[in-house]
């Protein structure tokens, strides 16, 4: 029933935001449709204990939801057709099922996101998350659309290649393995395609968290570049792109890759990250080499905005 309601809402246009809805462009004599997907999924993270500024753990956990809305508000209005994935915000007991936190909710939201893409059939997708698992549906959709012609670049402080049964049950830390078709069988079975590890590159990686993750990365054969490797230029990225065997690229930009000495925009605050200008340069340089068909900005954690919201909730004539 919920999926039927979603389809009806899409056909009636009720999931559009206030942004313009005309985004079909002519490129190389072909019509290319780009959509903006607001995907405020928060259930993949178990992060409240890291957001010490926010005293209510439920508000901290749902900070990604507000973060995705803020990203959409701040992003340029360039006429992209915009859809929002319906995400549950009910205050219910969170539970781990099959070693995945909030698994049943994640499956339902995965299906909802896929329904949007199946109906709209975009050629390119800008995704505004939400935690890191917001990339899983759009990237595997695009990998299916373009088959073996898609490479994935994951700009992140972390690898996100954990698996059910590891010490952390958050799905956002399993996002890359899910894109590879690994992990919880029910979640992975919902996805339209998997991406080979030979077509994945990590950029900005500096925190493996546990030795077993380093070992796993080597076993998978996924290459990586540290912040220092791209500090001065994007030459190492270009070299990898030339050898990746794909003409199209999807890019995941986790804001915890950024150096907290410059800005704290995400949950992670691992030191010695990439500067904003460096990330912008790398992504634009990728676009000069390959056709970017997917771009995700993820893991926004608007600590200050949450606290301001809490303040406003207590004021007369507003509460």
PDB file of C-alpha atoms in Angstrom:
ATOM      1  CA  UNK A   1       0.000   0.000   0.000  1.00  0.00           C
ATOM      2  CA  UNK A   2       2.794   2.477   0.881  1.00  0.00           C
ATOM      3  CA  UNK A   3       4.509   1.857  -2.465  1.00  0.00           C
ATOM      4  CA  UNK A   4       1.201   2.411  -4.269  1.00  0.00           C
ATOM      5  CA  UNK A   5       0.784   5.730  -2.474  1.00  0.00           C
ATOM      6  CA  UNK A   6       4.342   6.680  -3.411  1.00  0.00           C
ATOM      7  CA  UNK A   7       3.730   5.945  -7.092  1.00  0.00           C
ATOM      8  CA  UNK A   8       0.496   7.993  -7.017  1.00  0.00           C
ATOM      9  CA  UNK A   9       2.266  10.887  -5.314  1.00  0.00           C
ATOM     10  CA  UNK A  10       5.025  10.859  -7.894  1.00  0.00           C
ATOM     11  CA  UNK A  11       2.620  10.836 -10.812  1.00  0.00           C
ATOM     12  CA  UNK A  12       0.695  13.736  -9.281  1.00  0.00           C
ATOM     13  CA  UNK A  13       3.888  15.683  -8.639  1.00  0.00           C
ATOM     14  CA  UNK A  14       3.440  15.948  -4.889  1.00  0.00           C
ATOM     15  CA  UNK A  15       7.012  14.934  -4.119  1.00  0.00           C
ATOM     16  CA  UNK A  16       8.470  17.879  -5.995  1.00  0.00           C
ATOM     17  CA  UNK A  17      10.083  20.594  -3.931  1.00  0.00           C
ATOM     18  CA  UNK A  18       9.657  24.260  -4.733  1.00  0.00           C
ATOM     19  CA  UNK A  19      12.519  24.153  -7.217  1.00  0.00           C
ATOM     20  CA  UNK A  20      11.931  24.421 -10.941  1.00  0.00           C
ATOM     21  CA  UNK A  21      11.048  21.185 -12.683  1.00  0.00           C
ATOM     22  CA  UNK A  22      12.530  21.677 -16.129  1.00  0.00           C
ATOM     23  CA  UNK A  23      15.942  20.078 -16.320  1.00  0.00           C
ATOM     24  CA  UNK A  24      16.060  18.178 -19.604  1.00  0.00           C
ATOM     25  CA  UNK A  25      19.161  19.474 -21.360  1.00  0.00           C
ATOM     26  CA  UNK A  26      20.564  18.886 -24.808  1.00  0.00           C
ATOM     27  CA  UNK A  27      24.099  17.479 -24.636  1.00  0.00           C
ATOM     28  CA  UNK A  28      25.962  16.108 -27.634  1.00  0.00           C
ATOM     29  CA  UNK A  29      22.676  15.914 -29.531  1.00  0.00           C
ATOM     30  CA  UNK A  30      21.165  13.691 -26.841  1.00  0.00           C
ATOM     31  CA  UNK A  31      18.552  14.603 -24.263  1.00  0.00           C
ATOM     32  CA  UNK A  32      19.938  14.057 -20.774  1.00  0.00           C
ATOM     33  CA  UNK A  33      17.699  14.106 -17.718  1.00  0.00           C
ATOM     34  CA  UNK A  34      19.272  15.060 -14.391  1.00  0.00           C
ATOM     35  CA  UNK A  35      17.275  14.915 -11.176  1.00  0.00           C
ATOM     36  CA  UNK A  36      17.985  16.012  -7.635  1.00  0.00           C
ATOM     37  CA  UNK A  37      17.208  13.360  -5.036  1.00  0.00           C
ATOM     38  CA  UNK A  38      16.847  14.605  -1.472  1.00  0.00           C
ATOM     39  CA  UNK A  39      17.456  11.487   0.612  1.00  0.00           C
ATOM     40  CA  UNK A  40      17.341  12.436   4.318  1.00  0.00           C
ATOM     41  CA  UNK A  41      18.006   8.903   5.558  1.00  0.00           C
ATOM     42  CA  UNK A  42      19.348   8.863   9.108  1.00  0.00           C
ATOM     43  CA  UNK A  43      18.654   5.301  10.226  1.00  0.00           C
ATOM     44  CA  UNK A  44      21.954   3.989   8.849  1.00  0.00           C
ATOM     45  CA  UNK A  45      23.906   5.779  11.547  1.00  0.00           C
ATOM     46  CA  UNK A  46      24.332   5.155  15.259  1.00  0.00           C
ATOM     47  CA  UNK A  47      26.049   8.429  16.029  1.00  0.00           C
ATOM     48  CA  UNK A  48      24.293  10.243  18.891  1.00  0.00           C
ATOM     49  CA  UNK A  49      27.127   9.573  21.347  1.00  0.00           C
ATOM     50  CA  UNK A  50      29.500  11.525  19.088  1.00  0.00           C
ATOM     51  CA  UNK A  51      27.271  14.637  18.915  1.00  0.00           C
ATOM     52  CA  UNK A  52      27.871  15.806  22.457  1.00  0.00           C
ATOM     53  CA  UNK A  53      26.577  19.333  21.790  1.00  0.00           C
ATOM     54  CA  UNK A  54      23.051  17.949  21.342  1.00  0.00           C
ATOM     55  CA  UNK A  55      21.799  16.541  24.640  1.00  0.00           C
ATOM     56  CA  UNK A  56      18.796  14.637  23.254  1.00  0.00           C
ATOM     57  CA  UNK A  57      20.111  11.481  21.494  1.00  0.00           C
ATOM     58  CA  UNK A  58      16.980  11.215  19.340  1.00  0.00           C
ATOM     59  CA  UNK A  59      17.535  14.716  17.965  1.00  0.00           C
ATOM     60  CA  UNK A  60      21.196  13.979  17.377  1.00  0.00           C
ATOM     61  CA  UNK A  61      20.380  10.757  15.524  1.00  0.00           C
ATOM     62  CA  UNK A  62      17.936  12.604  13.274  1.00  0.00           C
ATOM     63  CA  UNK A  63      20.392  15.398  12.572  1.00  0.00           C
ATOM     64  CA  UNK A  64      21.031  13.912   9.133  1.00  0.00           C
ATOM     65  CA  UNK A  65      17.373  14.556   8.276  1.00  0.00           C
ATOM     66  CA  UNK A  66      17.744  18.279   8.896  1.00  0.00           C
ATOM     67  CA  UNK A  67      21.157  18.203   7.226  1.00  0.00           C
ATOM     68  CA  UNK A  68      19.739  16.902   3.943  1.00  0.00           C
ATOM     69  CA  UNK A  69      17.066  19.600   3.941  1.00  0.00           C
ATOM     70  CA  UNK A  70      19.689  22.273   4.562  1.00  0.00           C
ATOM     71  CA  UNK A  71      21.841  20.963   1.708  1.00  0.00           C
ATOM     72  CA  UNK A  72      18.858  21.210  -0.624  1.00  0.00           C
ATOM     73  CA  UNK A  73      18.110  24.735   0.600  1.00  0.00           C
ATOM     74  CA  UNK A  74      21.728  25.848   0.137  1.00  0.00           C
ATOM     75  CA  UNK A  75      22.365  24.145  -3.219  1.00  0.00           C
ATOM     76  CA  UNK A  76      21.961  26.358  -6.308  1.00  0.00           C
ATOM     77  CA  UNK A  77      18.521  26.309  -7.880  1.00  0.00           C
ATOM     78  CA  UNK A  78      19.510  25.273 -11.399  1.00  0.00           C
ATOM     79  CA  UNK A  79      16.169  23.972 -12.575  1.00  0.00           C
ATOM     80  CA  UNK A  80      16.721  20.353 -11.621  1.00  0.00           C
ATOM     81  CA  UNK A  81      13.627  18.269 -11.060  1.00  0.00           C
ATOM     82  CA  UNK A  82      13.655  17.510  -7.331  1.00  0.00           C
ATOM     83  CA  UNK A  83      12.260  14.517  -5.472  1.00  0.00           C
ATOM     84  CA  UNK A  84      12.390  13.676  -1.782  1.00  0.00           C
ATOM     85  CA  UNK A  85      12.594  10.098  -0.574  1.00  0.00           C
ATOM     86  CA  UNK A  86      10.004   9.584   2.192  1.00  0.00           C
ATOM     87  CA  UNK A  87      11.930   8.798   5.360  1.00  0.00           C
ATOM     88  CA  UNK A  88      10.383   7.767   8.683  1.00  0.00           C
ATOM     89  CA  UNK A  89      10.970  10.080  11.632  1.00  0.00           C
ATOM     90  CA  UNK A  90       8.725   8.376  14.190  1.00  0.00           C
ATOM     91  CA  UNK A  91      10.096   7.986  17.698  1.00  0.00           C
ATOM     92  CA  UNK A  92      10.286   4.226  17.961  1.00  0.00           C
ATOM     93  CA  UNK A  93      12.703   1.858  19.614  1.00  0.00           C
ATOM     94  CA  UNK A  94      15.661   1.284  17.361  1.00  0.00           C
ATOM     95  CA  UNK A  95      16.664  -2.354  17.035  1.00  0.00           C
ATOM     96  CA  UNK A  96      19.363  -4.427  15.396  1.00  0.00           C
ATOM     97  CA  UNK A  97      18.122  -7.180  13.078  1.00  0.00           C
ATOM     98  CA  UNK A  98      20.586  -9.580  11.478  1.00  0.00           C
ATOM     99  CA  UNK A  99      23.406  -7.331  12.707  1.00  0.00           C
ATOM    100  CA  UNK A 100      22.015  -4.260  10.920  1.00  0.00           C
ATOM    101  CA  UNK A 101      20.503  -1.351  12.854  1.00  0.00           C
ATOM    102  CA  UNK A 102      16.951  -0.407  11.720  1.00  0.00           C
ATOM    103  CA  UNK A 103      17.104  -2.972   8.940  1.00  0.00           C
ATOM    104  CA  UNK A 104      13.373  -3.148   8.192  1.00  0.00           C
ATOM    105  CA  UNK A 105      13.068   0.629   7.881  1.00  0.00           C
ATOM    106  CA  UNK A 106      16.127   0.741   5.623  1.00  0.00           C
ATOM    107  CA  UNK A 107      14.610  -1.880   3.306  1.00  0.00           C
ATOM    108  CA  UNK A 108      11.358   0.095   3.046  1.00  0.00           C
ATOM    109  CA  UNK A 109      13.222   3.330   2.268  1.00  0.00           C
ATOM    110  CA  UNK A 110      15.460   1.569  -0.248  1.00  0.00           C
ATOM    111  CA  UNK A 111      12.347   0.432  -2.088  1.00  0.00           C
ATOM    112  CA  UNK A 112      10.845   3.914  -1.958  1.00  0.00           C
ATOM    113  CA  UNK A 113      14.001   5.472  -3.446  1.00  0.00           C
ATOM    114  CA  UNK A 114      14.126   2.825  -6.181  1.00  0.00           C
ATOM    115  CA  UNK A 115      10.466   3.463  -7.020  1.00  0.00           C
ATOM    116  CA  UNK A 116      11.251   7.131  -7.604  1.00  0.00           C
ATOM    117  CA  UNK A 117      14.125   6.263  -9.944  1.00  0.00           C
ATOM    118  CA  UNK A 118      12.144   3.609 -11.816  1.00  0.00           C
ATOM    119  CA  UNK A 119       9.382   6.117 -12.528  1.00  0.00           C
ATOM    120  CA  UNK A 120      11.547   9.148 -13.349  1.00  0.00           C
ATOM    121  CA  UNK A 121      14.292   7.168 -15.178  1.00  0.00           C
ATOM    122  CA  UNK A 122      17.008   9.833 -14.858  1.00  0.00           C
ATOM    123  CA  UNK A 123      20.302   9.763 -16.738  1.00  0.00           C
ATOM    124  CA  UNK A 124      22.126  11.609 -13.978  1.00  0.00           C
ATOM    125  CA  UNK A 125      21.404  11.991 -10.259  1.00  0.00           C
ATOM    126  CA  UNK A 126      22.474  14.529  -7.661  1.00  0.00           C
ATOM    127  CA  UNK A 127      21.784  13.051  -4.221  1.00  0.00           C
ATOM    128  CA  UNK A 128      21.675  15.152  -1.076  1.00  0.00           C
ATOM    129  CA  UNK A 129      21.858  12.986   2.061  1.00  0.00           C
ATOM    130  CA  UNK A 130      21.464  11.879   4.779  1.00  0.00           C
ATOM    131  CA  UNK A 131      24.106   9.492   5.929  1.00  0.00           C
ATOM    132  CA  UNK A 132      26.399   7.631   3.549  1.00  0.00           C
ATOM    133  CA  UNK A 133      23.971   4.882   2.599  1.00  0.00           C
ATOM    134  CA  UNK A 134      22.028   7.516   0.635  1.00  0.00           C
ATOM    135  CA  UNK A 135      24.436   6.764  -2.235  1.00  0.00           C
ATOM    136  CA  UNK A 136      23.651   3.059  -2.433  1.00  0.00           C
ATOM    137  CA  UNK A 137      20.375   3.215  -4.371  1.00  0.00           C
ATOM    138  CA  UNK A 138      21.285   5.940  -6.897  1.00  0.00           C
ATOM    139  CA  UNK A 139      24.752   4.508  -7.575  1.00  0.00           C
ATOM    140  CA  UNK A 140      23.547   0.949  -8.134  1.00  0.00           C
ATOM    141  CA  UNK A 141      20.707   2.297 -10.296  1.00  0.00           C
ATOM    142  CA  UNK A 142      23.231   4.152 -12.462  1.00  0.00           C
ATOM    143  CA  UNK A 143      25.555   1.130 -12.538  1.00  0.00           C
ATOM    144  CA  UNK A 144      22.632  -0.886 -13.885  1.00  0.00           C
ATOM    145  CA  UNK A 145      21.723   1.777 -16.426  1.00  0.00           C
ATOM    146  CA  UNK A 146      25.263   2.013 -17.829  1.00  0.00           C
ATOM    147  CA  UNK A 147      26.325  -1.584 -17.041  1.00  0.00           C
ATOM    148  CA  UNK A 148      30.121  -2.025 -16.935  1.00  0.00           C
ATOM    149  CA  UNK A 149      30.796   1.584 -17.899  1.00  0.00           C
ATOM    150  CA  UNK A 150      30.619   3.166 -14.405  1.00  0.00           C
ATOM    151  CA  UNK A 151      33.439   3.752 -11.917  1.00  0.00           C
ATOM    152  CA  UNK A 152      32.785   4.867  -8.324  1.00  0.00           C
ATOM    153  CA  UNK A 153      34.922   7.404  -6.491  1.00  0.00           C
ATOM    154  CA  UNK A 154      34.328   7.528  -2.745  1.00  0.00           C
ATOM    155  CA  UNK A 155      35.664  10.740  -1.180  1.00  0.00           C
ATOM    156  CA  UNK A 156      35.632   9.969   2.514  1.00  0.00           C
ATOM    157  CA  UNK A 157      37.771   9.749   5.644  1.00  0.00           C
ATOM    158  CA  UNK A 158      36.565   6.146   6.042  1.00  0.00           C
ATOM    159  CA  UNK A 159      36.247   3.106   3.784  1.00  0.00           C
ATOM    160  CA  UNK A 160      32.608   2.218   4.610  1.00  0.00           C
ATOM    161  CA  UNK A 161      33.327  -1.455   3.911  1.00  0.00           C
ATOM    162  CA  UNK A 162      32.115  -2.934   7.181  1.00  0.00           C
ATOM    163  CA  UNK A 163      29.797  -5.952   7.132  1.00  0.00           C
ATOM    164  CA  UNK A 164      26.985  -7.307   9.303  1.00  0.00           C
ATOM    165  CA  UNK A 165      28.625  -9.014  12.261  1.00  0.00           C
ATOM    166  CA  UNK A 166      31.351  -6.414  12.646  1.00  0.00           C
ATOM    167  CA  UNK A 167      31.485  -4.385  15.837  1.00  0.00           C
ATOM    168  CA  UNK A 168      29.354  -1.550  14.389  1.00  0.00           C
ATOM    169  CA  UNK A 169      25.819  -2.218  13.077  1.00  0.00           C
ATOM    170  CA  UNK A 170      25.284   1.092  11.262  1.00  0.00           C
ATOM    171  CA  UNK A 171      24.420   0.634   7.568  1.00  0.00           C
ATOM    172  CA  UNK A 172      26.173   3.857   6.567  1.00  0.00           C
ATOM    173  CA  UNK A 173      29.483   2.143   7.355  1.00  0.00           C
ATOM    174  CA  UNK A 174      28.411  -0.681   5.000  1.00  0.00           C
ATOM    175  CA  UNK A 175      27.590   1.575   2.053  1.00  0.00           C
ATOM    176  CA  UNK A 176      30.525   0.624  -0.195  1.00  0.00           C
ATOM    177  CA  UNK A 177      30.201  -3.099   0.474  1.00  0.00           C
ATOM    178  CA  UNK A 178      26.472  -2.819  -0.294  1.00  0.00           C
ATOM    179  CA  UNK A 179      27.306  -1.168  -3.634  1.00  0.00           C
ATOM    180  CA  UNK A 180      29.587  -4.153  -4.259  1.00  0.00           C
ATOM    181  CA  UNK A 181      26.698  -6.544  -3.598  1.00  0.00           C
ATOM    182  CA  UNK A 182      28.052  -7.666  -0.230  1.00  0.00           C
ATOM    183  CA  UNK A 183      26.385  -7.596   3.161  1.00  0.00           C
ATOM    184  CA  UNK A 184      22.878  -8.324   4.359  1.00  0.00           C
ATOM    185  CA  UNK A 185      21.183 -10.537   1.769  1.00  0.00           C
ATOM    186  CA  UNK A 186      17.768  -8.886   2.040  1.00  0.00           C
ATOM    187  CA  UNK A 187      19.111  -5.355   1.657  1.00  0.00           C
ATOM    188  CA  UNK A 188      21.492  -6.265  -1.154  1.00  0.00           C
ATOM    189  CA  UNK A 189      18.802  -8.223  -3.024  1.00  0.00           C
ATOM    190  CA  UNK A 190      16.819  -5.002  -3.422  1.00  0.00           C
ATOM    191  CA  UNK A 191      19.621  -3.343  -5.377  1.00  0.00           C
ATOM    192  CA  UNK A 192      19.632  -3.441  -9.208  1.00  0.00           C
ATOM    193  CA  UNK A 193      23.379  -3.892  -9.781  1.00  0.00           C
ATOM    194  CA  UNK A 194      26.722  -4.262  -8.046  1.00  0.00           C
ATOM    195  CA  UNK A 195      29.958  -2.367  -8.663  1.00  0.00           C
ATOM    196  CA  UNK A 196      33.224  -4.287  -8.981  1.00  0.00           C
ATOM    197  CA  UNK A 197      35.998  -3.353  -6.511  1.00  0.00           C
ATOM    198  CA  UNK A 198      38.360  -2.775  -9.451  1.00  0.00           C
ATOM    199  CA  UNK A 199      36.126   0.156 -10.414  1.00  0.00           C
ATOM    200  CA  UNK A 200      36.219   1.797  -6.966  1.00  0.00           C
ATOM    201  CA  UNK A 201      38.683   4.403  -5.703  1.00  0.00           C
ATOM    202  CA  UNK A 202      38.833   5.936  -2.228  1.00  0.00           C
ATOM    203  CA  UNK A 203      40.034   9.536  -1.974  1.00  0.00           C
ATOM    204  CA  UNK A 204      40.837  11.305   1.299  1.00  0.00           C
ATOM    205  CA  UNK A 205      41.013   8.079   3.275  1.00  0.00           C
ATOM    206  CA  UNK A 206      42.772   8.502   6.622  1.00  0.00           C
ATOM    207  CA  UNK A 207      40.852   6.513   9.248  1.00  0.00           C
ATOM    208  CA  UNK A 208      40.501   2.731   8.912  1.00  0.00           C
ATOM    209  CA  UNK A 209      39.210   2.512  12.496  1.00  0.00           C
ATOM    210  CA  UNK A 210      40.297  -1.128  12.913  1.00  0.00           C
ATOM    211  CA  UNK A 211      43.109  -3.249  11.498  1.00  0.00           C
ATOM    212  CA  UNK A 212      40.593  -5.724  10.083  1.00  0.00           C
ATOM    213  CA  UNK A 213      39.260  -2.991   7.782  1.00  0.00           C
ATOM    214  CA  UNK A 214      42.746  -2.412   6.353  1.00  0.00           C
ATOM    215  CA  UNK A 215      43.046  -6.141   5.727  1.00  0.00           C
ATOM    216  CA  UNK A 216      39.606  -6.273   4.118  1.00  0.00           C
ATOM    217  CA  UNK A 217      40.411  -3.387   1.788  1.00  0.00           C
ATOM    218  CA  UNK A 218      43.519  -5.212   0.611  1.00  0.00           C
ATOM    219  CA  UNK A 219      41.537  -8.413   0.117  1.00  0.00           C
ATOM    220  CA  UNK A 220      38.983  -6.561  -1.996  1.00  0.00           C
ATOM    221  CA  UNK A 221      41.748  -4.850  -3.947  1.00  0.00           C
ATOM    222  CA  UNK A 222      40.267  -1.356  -3.661  1.00  0.00           C
ATOM    223  CA  UNK A 223      42.840   1.363  -4.228  1.00  0.00           C
ATOM    224  CA  UNK A 224      42.996   4.541  -2.184  1.00  0.00           C
ATOM    225  CA  UNK A 225      44.563   7.988  -2.087  1.00  0.00           C
ATOM    226  CA  UNK A 226      45.205   9.880   1.138  1.00  0.00           C
ATOM    227  CA  UNK A 227      44.637  13.629   1.568  1.00  0.00           C
ATOM    228  CA  UNK A 228      48.376  14.148   1.035  1.00  0.00           C
ATOM    229  CA  UNK A 229      48.217  12.303  -2.300  1.00  0.00           C
ATOM    230  CA  UNK A 230      45.858  14.951  -3.711  1.00  0.00           C
ATOM    231  CA  UNK A 231      47.050  17.971  -1.748  1.00  0.00           C
ATOM    232  CA  UNK A 232      48.854  19.709  -4.608  1.00  0.00           C
ATOM    233  CA  UNK A 233      47.103  18.341  -7.696  1.00  0.00           C
ATOM    234  CA  UNK A 234      44.793  15.634  -9.022  1.00  0.00           C
ATOM    235  CA  UNK A 235      47.397  13.765 -11.076  1.00  0.00           C
ATOM    236  CA  UNK A 236      47.006  10.492  -9.126  1.00  0.00           C
ATOM    237  CA  UNK A 237      43.240  10.650  -9.601  1.00  0.00           C
ATOM    238  CA  UNK A 238      43.633  11.231 -13.334  1.00  0.00           C
ATOM    239  CA  UNK A 239      45.985   8.259 -13.617  1.00  0.00           C
ATOM    240  CA  UNK A 240      43.453   5.998 -11.929  1.00  0.00           C
ATOM    241  CA  UNK A 241      40.648   7.302 -14.118  1.00  0.00           C
ATOM    242  CA  UNK A 242      42.638   6.549 -17.234  1.00  0.00           C
ATOM    243  CA  UNK A 243      43.017   2.931 -16.117  1.00  0.00           C
ATOM    244  CA  UNK A 244      39.571   2.292 -14.612  1.00  0.00           C
ATOM    245  CA  UNK A 245      37.960   1.048 -17.825  1.00  0.00           C
ATOM    246  CA  UNK A 246      34.850   3.238 -17.552  1.00  0.00           C
ATOM    247  CA  UNK A 247      33.718   6.407 -19.281  1.00  0.00           C
ATOM    248  CA  UNK A 248      31.247   7.413 -16.562  1.00  0.00           C
ATOM    249  CA  UNK A 249      31.780   8.140 -12.872  1.00  0.00           C
ATOM    250  CA  UNK A 250      29.653   8.371  -9.748  1.00  0.00           C
ATOM    251  CA  UNK A 251      31.137  10.423  -6.901  1.00  0.00           C
ATOM    252  CA  UNK A 252      30.330  10.182  -3.218  1.00  0.00           C
ATOM    253  CA  UNK A 253      31.401  13.198  -1.164  1.00  0.00           C
ATOM    254  CA  UNK A 254      31.222  12.481   2.559  1.00  0.00           C
ATOM    255  CA  UNK A 255      31.750  15.777   4.326  1.00  0.00           C
ATOM    256  CA  UNK A 256      33.803  14.138   7.056  1.00  0.00           C
ATOM    257  CA  UNK A 257      36.627  14.026   4.518  1.00  0.00           C
ATOM    258  CA  UNK A 258      37.024  17.745   5.207  1.00  0.00           C
ATOM    259  CA  UNK A 259      39.676  18.974   7.615  1.00  0.00           C
ATOM    260  CA  UNK A 260      37.969  19.866  10.934  1.00  0.00           C
ATOM    261  CA  UNK A 261      40.553  22.608  11.380  1.00  0.00           C
ATOM    262  CA  UNK A 262      38.812  24.388   8.500  1.00  0.00           C
ATOM    263  CA  UNK A 263      35.178  23.310   8.989  1.00  0.00           C
ATOM    264  CA  UNK A 264      33.204  20.809  11.055  1.00  0.00           C
ATOM    265  CA  UNK A 265      30.340  19.819   8.784  1.00  0.00           C
ATOM    266  CA  UNK A 266      29.855  16.113   9.495  1.00  0.00           C
ATOM    267  CA  UNK A 267      29.929  13.577  12.318  1.00  0.00           C
ATOM    268  CA  UNK A 268      33.570  12.622  11.817  1.00  0.00           C
ATOM    269  CA  UNK A 269      36.268  15.033  13.012  1.00  0.00           C
ATOM    270  CA  UNK A 270      39.433  13.097  12.150  1.00  0.00           C
ATOM    271  CA  UNK A 271      42.313  15.618  11.820  1.00  0.00           C
ATOM    272  CA  UNK A 272      44.423  16.356   8.743  1.00  0.00           C
ATOM    273  CA  UNK A 273      41.647  16.056   6.179  1.00  0.00           C
ATOM    274  CA  UNK A 274      41.134  17.668   2.792  1.00  0.00           C
ATOM    275  CA  UNK A 275      40.475  21.371   2.440  1.00  0.00           C
ATOM    276  CA  UNK A 276      37.223  22.493   0.812  1.00  0.00           C
ATOM    277  CA  UNK A 277      39.120  23.913  -2.178  1.00  0.00           C
ATOM    278  CA  UNK A 278      40.936  20.603  -2.638  1.00  0.00           C
ATOM    279  CA  UNK A 279      37.715  18.580  -2.733  1.00  0.00           C
ATOM    280  CA  UNK A 280      36.127  21.021  -5.171  1.00  0.00           C
ATOM    281  CA  UNK A 281      39.207  20.889  -7.400  1.00  0.00           C
ATOM    282  CA  UNK A 282      39.371  17.082  -7.384  1.00  0.00           C
ATOM    283  CA  UNK A 283      35.688  16.707  -8.280  1.00  0.00           C
ATOM    284  CA  UNK A 284      35.924  19.254 -11.085  1.00  0.00           C
ATOM    285  CA  UNK A 285      39.093  17.596 -12.397  1.00  0.00           C
ATOM    286  CA  UNK A 286      37.248  14.264 -12.480  1.00  0.00           C
ATOM    287  CA  UNK A 287      34.581  15.957 -14.566  1.00  0.00           C
ATOM    288  CA  UNK A 288      37.213  17.014 -17.078  1.00  0.00           C
ATOM    289  CA  UNK A 289      38.299  13.409 -17.528  1.00  0.00           C
ATOM    290  CA  UNK A 290      35.021  11.486 -17.343  1.00  0.00           C
ATOM    291  CA  UNK A 291      31.260  11.952 -17.567  1.00  0.00           C
ATOM    292  CA  UNK A 292      29.950  12.431 -14.011  1.00  0.00           C
ATOM    293  CA  UNK A 293      26.521  10.792 -13.884  1.00  0.00           C
ATOM    294  CA  UNK A 294      26.078  10.663 -10.118  1.00  0.00           C
ATOM    295  CA  UNK A 295      27.114  13.020  -7.328  1.00  0.00           C
ATOM    296  CA  UNK A 296      26.209  12.568  -3.677  1.00  0.00           C
ATOM    297  CA  UNK A 297      26.894  14.965  -0.828  1.00  0.00           C
ATOM    298  CA  UNK A 298      26.408  13.084   2.424  1.00  0.00           C
ATOM    299  CA  UNK A 299      26.838  13.008   6.208  1.00  0.00           C
ATOM    300  CA  UNK A 300      25.849  16.611   6.993  1.00  0.00           C
ATOM    301  CA  UNK A 301      25.495  17.046  10.745  1.00  0.00           C
ATOM    302  CA  UNK A 302      24.278  20.614  11.426  1.00  0.00           C
ATOM    303  CA  UNK A 303      25.089  20.796  15.108  1.00  0.00           C
ATOM    304  CA  UNK A 304      24.473  24.537  15.393  1.00  0.00           C
ATOM    305  CA  UNK A 305      21.209  24.416  13.429  1.00  0.00           C
ATOM    306  CA  UNK A 306      19.864  21.663  15.690  1.00  0.00           C
ATOM    307  CA  UNK A 307      20.618  23.755  18.766  1.00  0.00           C
ATOM    308  CA  UNK A 308      18.969  26.824  17.237  1.00  0.00           C
ATOM    309  CA  UNK A 309      15.901  24.736  16.429  1.00  0.00           C
ATOM    310  CA  UNK A 310      15.761  23.550  20.027  1.00  0.00           C
ATOM    311  CA  UNK A 311      15.932  27.162  21.201  1.00  0.00           C
ATOM    312  CA  UNK A 312      13.107  28.240  18.895  1.00  0.00           C
ATOM    313  CA  UNK A 313      10.973  25.344  20.096  1.00  0.00           C
ATOM    314  CA  UNK A 314      11.000  26.890  23.582  1.00  0.00           C
ATOM    315  CA  UNK A 315       9.975  30.434  22.689  1.00  0.00           C
ATOM    316  CA  UNK A 316       6.466  31.851  23.230  1.00  0.00           C
ATOM    317  CA  UNK A 317       4.254  32.213  20.157  1.00  0.00           C
ATOM    318  CA  UNK A 318       6.437  29.603  18.423  1.00  0.00           C
ATOM    319  CA  UNK A 319       6.023  26.442  20.499  1.00  0.00           C
TER     320      UNK A 319
END
